[in-house]
Amino acid sequence: MRVNTRKWLFGGGLCVFVFVELQKLELKLKTLEKEIKNNDAAMMEMRQKLRAERLKIKEFENMKKKISEASADGGENNVDSAGGGAPGVLQLPKKAEQIRKEQENVAAAREHAEEEEQAKRGVIAEPLNNNNDNNHIDNEVPVKSDRVSNSRGVLLNRNGQTPTNKGAIVKKFFADLVMPYAEVGQDMCRAISNMSAARSDIQMLDLYNTIPFDDPDGGVWKQGFDIKYDEEKVKQEKRLEIIVTPHSHTDPGWITTFEGYYNSQTKYIFENMLLSLQSMERMRFIYAEMSFFEKWWAEINDEQRAAVQRLLHQGRLEIVSGAWVMTDEANAHYFATVSEWIEGHEWIANHIPDYKPKNHWSIDPFGLSSTLAFVVSKANLSNALVQRVHYSVKKHLAEQKQLEFKWRQLWSGADASNDLFTHVMPFYSYDVPHTCGPDPKVCCQFDFWRLSGQAACPWGVPPEEITERNLARRAAILYDQYRKKAQLFRRNVLFVPLGDDFRYGSAEEWRLQHDNYIRLFDYINAKKEWNVHVRFGTLGDYFELDHARVEEFKGEADGEVPVLSGDFFTYADRNDHYWSGYYTSRPFYKRMDRVLQHYLRSAEIIVSLAISKDSRAESIIQEMYGLLVEARRHMSLFQHHDGVTGTAKDDVVVDYGQNEVVVFNSLAQPRHEVVCVQTKHLKTEVSRPSYPNIPVPQQIAPVLKRTSRNIEFEFGKYELCFMATVPPFGFEVYKLHSTPNAVGGGASKVSLRSRKKITSSDFMTELIQEPYFDLDNEFVEAHFDATTGLLKSVTPSDGHEVSVNLSFVQYGVRSKNPGKFQGGDDLSGAYLFLPNGPAREMRPQNGYQYVVVDGPIMKKTDIYDCCHGLLLLAISDCYCYFVIIFQMIKRKRFAKLPLQAHFYPMPTSAFIEDNSNRMTIFSAQSLGVASLESGWLEVMLDRRLNQDDGRGLFQGVTDNKITRSKFRLLIEPLDVNKRLNREPDSKSTTTAYHSLVGHYVSLQLQYPLMSMFSSAGQSETMASPTDYNEESNKKYAPAKSKALILHRLGAECGSKLRLHSFCSTSDGKVKVSKLFEGKPTRIRETSLTLLYEGNSNDNFDEVQIKPMDMRTFRLDFTRGFS
């Protein structure tokens, strides 16, 4: 089997993803690498020294200013003091010449220190002498390359031909080495000023202000209202067109596994679908999940495949969405979402190349993200149908006849290019009882599958088979439900789903539904006074009729389609039952999902680079490509709304059979970060073969474990951490050595507070006895509570202390209250979060046990002995709150909503801010987040529930695993003057953006440097894993094309933090044809998922990408597999 273009590069740049300005970066990196060949460690120390000297100069200037100010006051208190002045006594003002000389002395001292440091490291350089006859070298130092040049024409030559001098070039050399500050482009700032809100008729944040959320009894439609219509008036209206659509929702893993569902149910749905649609001319069917469809397609013969394709082209069968699964919209990262959409669409392109999905179907995800609406629009689908929207929101939209709208992105302003025409199903569920009309007791009677005895109607009135005796009566009842439902929409076009989970799995069900509905349809259509035409149809049939009516009614109220912006979180299906618990349920798997995503993304990039750079890699990659495809599909499968919603092996310990650590950087920027590995030997050090004479900054520390009572050292395990420098999309090899004299840069000093003192002959240990302790570096000082080990405040280098006050809290679970909800109450479970009140702080009487590791390159506090339960992170003292999905979305607190309604999904980050400061928490896994009070941010870490919540899982959440959740905290001062009049508390502001620093922190956390272990002479190939079934290793083969997806991030212009980076924002301009070493033979712009072809261009010079936009290109190369 041959799989086309999936060697795609989904990048992670600050400016745009993947290879943005890559040629410039590579050229500059090559030049810089030559210049710093023997100077990495020295330069790092020099940075620290120069910063210290700058601080001294700043202190000196401040003192000079104070003296000048004192002199201006008349000098009455000044006393001459040769010793510099006694305490409390100011010195006499200095003369200008004296001040100038002191400044020169400070500069000379700094330069002398730099020269000494360079001499110690063997780095000596001089500027070129204008007199070539007097060229000389004071101290010749051998360097690795024959010639290294810098941008000013200075040469370092080991042959002694180039003149050098010690002082001036050191400063120039350092200036060239230090990465420039990345600045936000002016086009970005101008664009962002108009991207704080969408121009829309319905804004969800405003809607929440309007809706009372009072939940009165609506009658037969419990959460709605009584629907009536005028029987005479409807006769004069445009004829009511009704499309009834059979469907089956097949979860690829929920109560049982993917394989279990396929073998017991799903394959029978497909088999009976194929037989029934061919024999029942008027029957129709829609289906969504390509993961199941692909498995069935592989089992059927060519004749059956041809029949399926005929049904698709005749419009009797429709593939809706066409994604690999019906993705979760709260927890899934947008990279994984795009990946699973591409996986599904690529399968369609390879196997049914002349068929393309046009409509999106999202009936089961528990809340709806505007990000997925953006993905759907960029995939070139035209329409969407959604179901799980808060019942009060549905009621409000139904009252206004706004259940159909154009869904616009928050950043779009008046731009309608990414709008998605969207239909919201009005009632409680997508099952048959809740789709024909407002009364489920009546609609259930028209689910004829129940005649087979498979299930009864909960309302006590069973279906009746349609006969000549009851046809008129039953048709009138069904017509009444159709008419009432139609009153909620504007154009007398009605969509009626006819299905549920795992339906249409037997020939009998197909017969019962088809035969009984055909009798009803024929009778209803014959009743001219009812003014109705009803038939089986697909989702595409419905939208075609609806859009025709929009055009017909253009200029009239019924032809208007309102614009909506915002999202539909947090979902509630009834009462105060908010589905905010699943944002956090089973966090271990949410974390593993991101780890898999990182590995898969890195593998995709490596494969693409390998094929484009070196033809020798083709044979190896061809052997492994099947594994890559399978891994991609496994990750796609997990994005299902019952997958990521909710087992790693122990840390790898490096032995000396594997003495090389290969570090890979999957981002588009060079990185200089700490990498840690575990080793069995204390006497270990790291070297960098490409720079053998330069020491690598490193440290070694013990590995600790928590026993039943104490914290103890793990025997024979150590954590070796070193500073790694890796180019963009590049590798760097580091070598591990075990020698008696290895010191690893000095062992870390371990400070410990525990129930029992820990001692070690290898490491310094001590008890912390002060009430507070600090960890600091040149940028920040963090202050901790010595009793708990928890962070209390942070002081950046500017000296402004920010209170943080981190703590752990726990929620209890409320008991059922059937009286309050007429017997309909439930308990917290995997989906629902129903607390018994505010959280209580978890503070052990004797404090937590923790270990402080303080080393030369990494400092950390590890807290052990945390309690079980729902844990939250509380950060205090800021004011406005946003949370990210693919975009930042503003949230507000509402007194009319319960506590659980204020938890939202946090796939990657959230922040709170006022006009002066922003505090952002970045997360490496998806979790729930809330801001329940002003200045507080809470992150839910884990949940343990003994009971089911009545939402179909039939179990609690008791399989908790110890999970290491990873976060980063970023505190940014804001410049109000650069925020372009975007006030965070402005009512019109509904979205915001990370700064460049924020984006970089997020990318580093999501895509850390990847460490791979190898040994010299190791084979280039590897055996398949023992648990990998070779029968499933299909012969996938990559083609001679790649997909390049570029995404330009929006950036906050008002942050005072500046990012050291080689990356330039480039005003969003990308030369696609210049990004690769081998020039593509053809470049075609496509839809996001490559299903629809766009423009073809061999040059694509300076493609302009707007902030927040995504564009996809298919690139053809001569090298590849056929």
XYZ file of C-alpha atoms in Angstrom, residues 737-975:
239
model
C 32.790 9.602 30.213
C 33.386 7.702 33.421
C 36.798 8.408 34.888
C 38.117 8.496 38.453
C 38.951 12.187 38.041
C 35.657 13.289 36.528
C 33.988 15.953 38.620
C 31.072 16.879 36.383
C 31.397 20.561 37.107
C 31.005 20.026 40.840
C 28.329 18.043 42.657
C 25.158 19.883 43.530
C 24.670 20.984 47.073
C 21.516 19.372 48.389
C 19.612 21.092 51.176
C 16.927 19.046 52.835
C 14.000 19.485 55.186
C 12.419 16.153 56.064
C 11.108 14.036 58.910
C 14.565 12.537 59.198
C 17.876 14.053 58.174
C 19.452 12.508 55.099
C 23.219 12.194 55.013
C 25.519 11.337 52.149
C 29.263 10.899 51.730
C 28.982 12.118 48.137
C 26.847 15.231 48.548
C 26.584 18.063 51.028
C 23.328 17.963 52.968
C 21.822 20.167 55.633
C 18.568 20.955 57.360
C 16.861 24.188 56.416
C 16.140 25.983 59.677
C 15.254 29.492 58.502
C 11.588 30.375 57.806
C 12.357 31.070 54.147
C 14.920 30.069 51.549
C 15.801 31.431 48.115
C 16.864 30.108 44.733
C 18.285 32.624 42.290
C 20.192 33.242 39.092
C 21.138 36.372 37.192
C 17.561 36.948 36.017
C 15.299 36.120 38.930
C 15.189 35.333 42.624
C 12.515 32.938 43.884
C 11.472 32.948 47.540
C 10.082 29.806 49.198
C 8.313 28.976 52.433
C 10.683 26.711 54.380
C 7.804 24.912 56.097
C 6.053 23.803 52.923
C 8.730 24.250 50.268
C 6.187 26.203 48.213
C 6.863 29.308 46.187
C 5.875 32.574 47.894
C 7.172 35.330 45.646
C 9.409 36.101 42.696
C 11.786 39.043 42.276
C 12.913 39.649 38.680
C 16.236 41.328 37.989
C 14.539 44.738 37.955
C 13.993 44.396 41.707
C 10.168 44.495 41.708
C 8.922 41.656 43.921
C 5.752 39.876 42.805
C 3.719 37.870 45.297
C 2.863 34.363 44.067
C 1.581 32.421 47.094
C 1.384 28.944 45.652
C -0.655 26.446 47.650
C -2.424 23.097 47.322
C -6.148 22.822 47.936
C -8.751 20.080 47.791
C -12.439 19.907 46.865
C -14.919 17.510 48.385
C -17.796 15.802 46.585
C -21.382 16.742 47.278
C -24.093 14.182 47.940
C -27.162 13.801 45.742
C -29.974 16.282 46.141
C -32.936 14.663 44.355
C -35.406 17.112 45.882
C -33.669 20.085 44.306
C -33.663 18.583 40.798
C -36.867 16.513 40.878
C -34.893 13.290 41.275
C -32.418 14.125 38.518
C -29.283 14.924 40.512
C -25.968 13.125 39.990
C -22.559 12.948 41.626
C -19.099 13.994 40.493
C -17.554 11.495 38.131
C -15.285 11.214 35.120
C -17.187 13.986 33.287
C -18.974 16.093 35.901
C -17.395 18.251 38.580
C -19.904 18.787 41.407
C -18.059 19.978 44.544
C -19.570 20.289 48.002
C -18.400 23.878 48.358
C -15.225 25.954 48.186
C -11.868 24.233 48.327
C -9.934 23.814 51.569
C -6.193 24.227 51.782
C -4.151 21.072 52.232
C -1.418 21.913 54.712
C 0.169 19.035 56.657
C 0.788 19.831 60.300
C 4.526 19.322 59.943
C 4.749 20.685 56.421
C 5.666 18.895 53.216
C 8.858 16.974 52.719
C 10.995 18.481 50.018
C 14.530 18.587 48.682
C 16.273 21.662 47.372
C 18.921 20.963 44.739
C 21.191 23.965 44.212
C 23.718 23.484 41.423
C 25.798 25.606 39.078
C 23.457 25.208 36.073
C 20.124 24.107 37.559
C 18.312 24.789 40.805
C 15.081 23.102 41.824
C 12.803 22.202 44.705
C 11.215 18.747 44.643
C 8.202 18.399 46.940
C 7.219 14.921 48.088
C 4.377 13.684 50.251
C 1.586 15.713 48.616
C -1.876 14.616 49.538
C -4.403 12.868 47.304
C -7.441 14.620 45.952
C -8.254 17.496 43.683
C -5.230 19.773 43.696
C -5.183 23.350 42.577
C -2.526 25.951 42.063
C -3.400 29.389 43.358
C -1.542 32.468 42.159
C -2.424 35.825 43.564
C -2.548 39.370 42.647
C -3.533 40.219 39.116
C -6.841 41.131 37.609
C -8.006 40.016 34.172
C -8.162 36.397 33.044
C -7.725 34.600 29.774
C -7.192 30.982 28.797
C -5.753 29.475 25.627
C -7.111 26.805 23.315
C -5.411 27.762 20.034
C -6.089 31.353 20.841
C -6.466 33.294 24.050
C -10.098 33.693 25.077
C -11.297 36.088 27.713
C -13.247 34.642 30.641
C -15.269 36.340 33.361
C -16.708 35.372 36.703
C -20.508 35.389 37.003
C -22.218 35.308 40.378
C -25.219 33.605 38.778
C -23.121 30.577 37.793
C -21.952 27.848 40.197
C -18.311 27.264 41.042
C -17.933 24.327 38.629
C -19.094 26.468 35.700
C -15.988 28.626 36.058
C -13.540 25.871 35.210
C -12.358 25.930 31.603
C -10.007 23.781 29.537
C -6.335 24.752 29.544
C -4.613 22.827 26.743
C -1.391 24.853 26.990
C -1.604 28.026 29.094
C -3.625 30.653 30.911
C -2.861 34.090 32.287
C -4.234 36.840 34.455
C -3.246 40.450 33.965
C -3.917 44.070 34.730
C -2.541 47.157 33.009
C 0.895 46.720 34.558
C 1.649 43.010 34.873
C 0.814 39.646 33.368
C 1.265 36.293 35.072
C 1.138 33.271 32.758
C 1.178 29.602 33.628
C 2.239 27.274 30.818
C 1.283 23.611 30.996
C 2.813 20.618 29.245
C -0.503 18.758 29.544
C -4.150 19.649 29.294
C -5.881 20.375 32.605
C -8.802 22.368 33.985
C -8.264 25.967 35.087
C -10.330 28.605 36.874
C -10.115 32.112 38.289
C -12.635 32.017 41.128
C -11.514 35.241 42.770
C -9.799 38.374 41.552
C -6.083 37.747 41.309
C -6.273 33.968 41.653
C -5.522 31.284 39.098
C -6.320 27.651 39.902
C -5.102 24.608 38.007
C -6.750 21.260 38.720
C -4.065 18.571 38.949
C -5.914 15.298 39.521
C -9.281 13.792 40.431
C -10.298 10.609 42.219
C -13.991 9.653 42.255
C -15.495 6.454 43.612
C -18.832 6.874 41.852
C -20.262 7.167 38.351
C -21.796 10.467 37.249
C -24.608 8.996 35.170
C -23.133 9.915 31.792
C -22.670 6.432 30.387
C -19.268 5.341 31.661
C -20.745 3.287 34.516
C -17.680 3.658 36.722
C -15.759 6.187 38.757
C -12.154 7.308 38.390
C -10.058 5.196 40.743
C -7.164 4.099 38.511
C -4.992 7.098 39.385
C -1.314 6.926 38.515
C 1.491 9.030 39.925
C 1.766 11.798 37.355
C 4.430 14.431 36.928
C 2.689 17.508 35.571
C 5.030 20.088 34.060
C 4.468 23.834 34.217
C 6.322 27.089 33.620
C 5.494 30.366 35.320
C 6.187 33.629 33.501
C 5.829 37.095 35.045
C 5.897 39.977 32.591
C 5.759 43.720 33.219
C 3.619 45.452 30.597
C 4.174 48.717 28.786
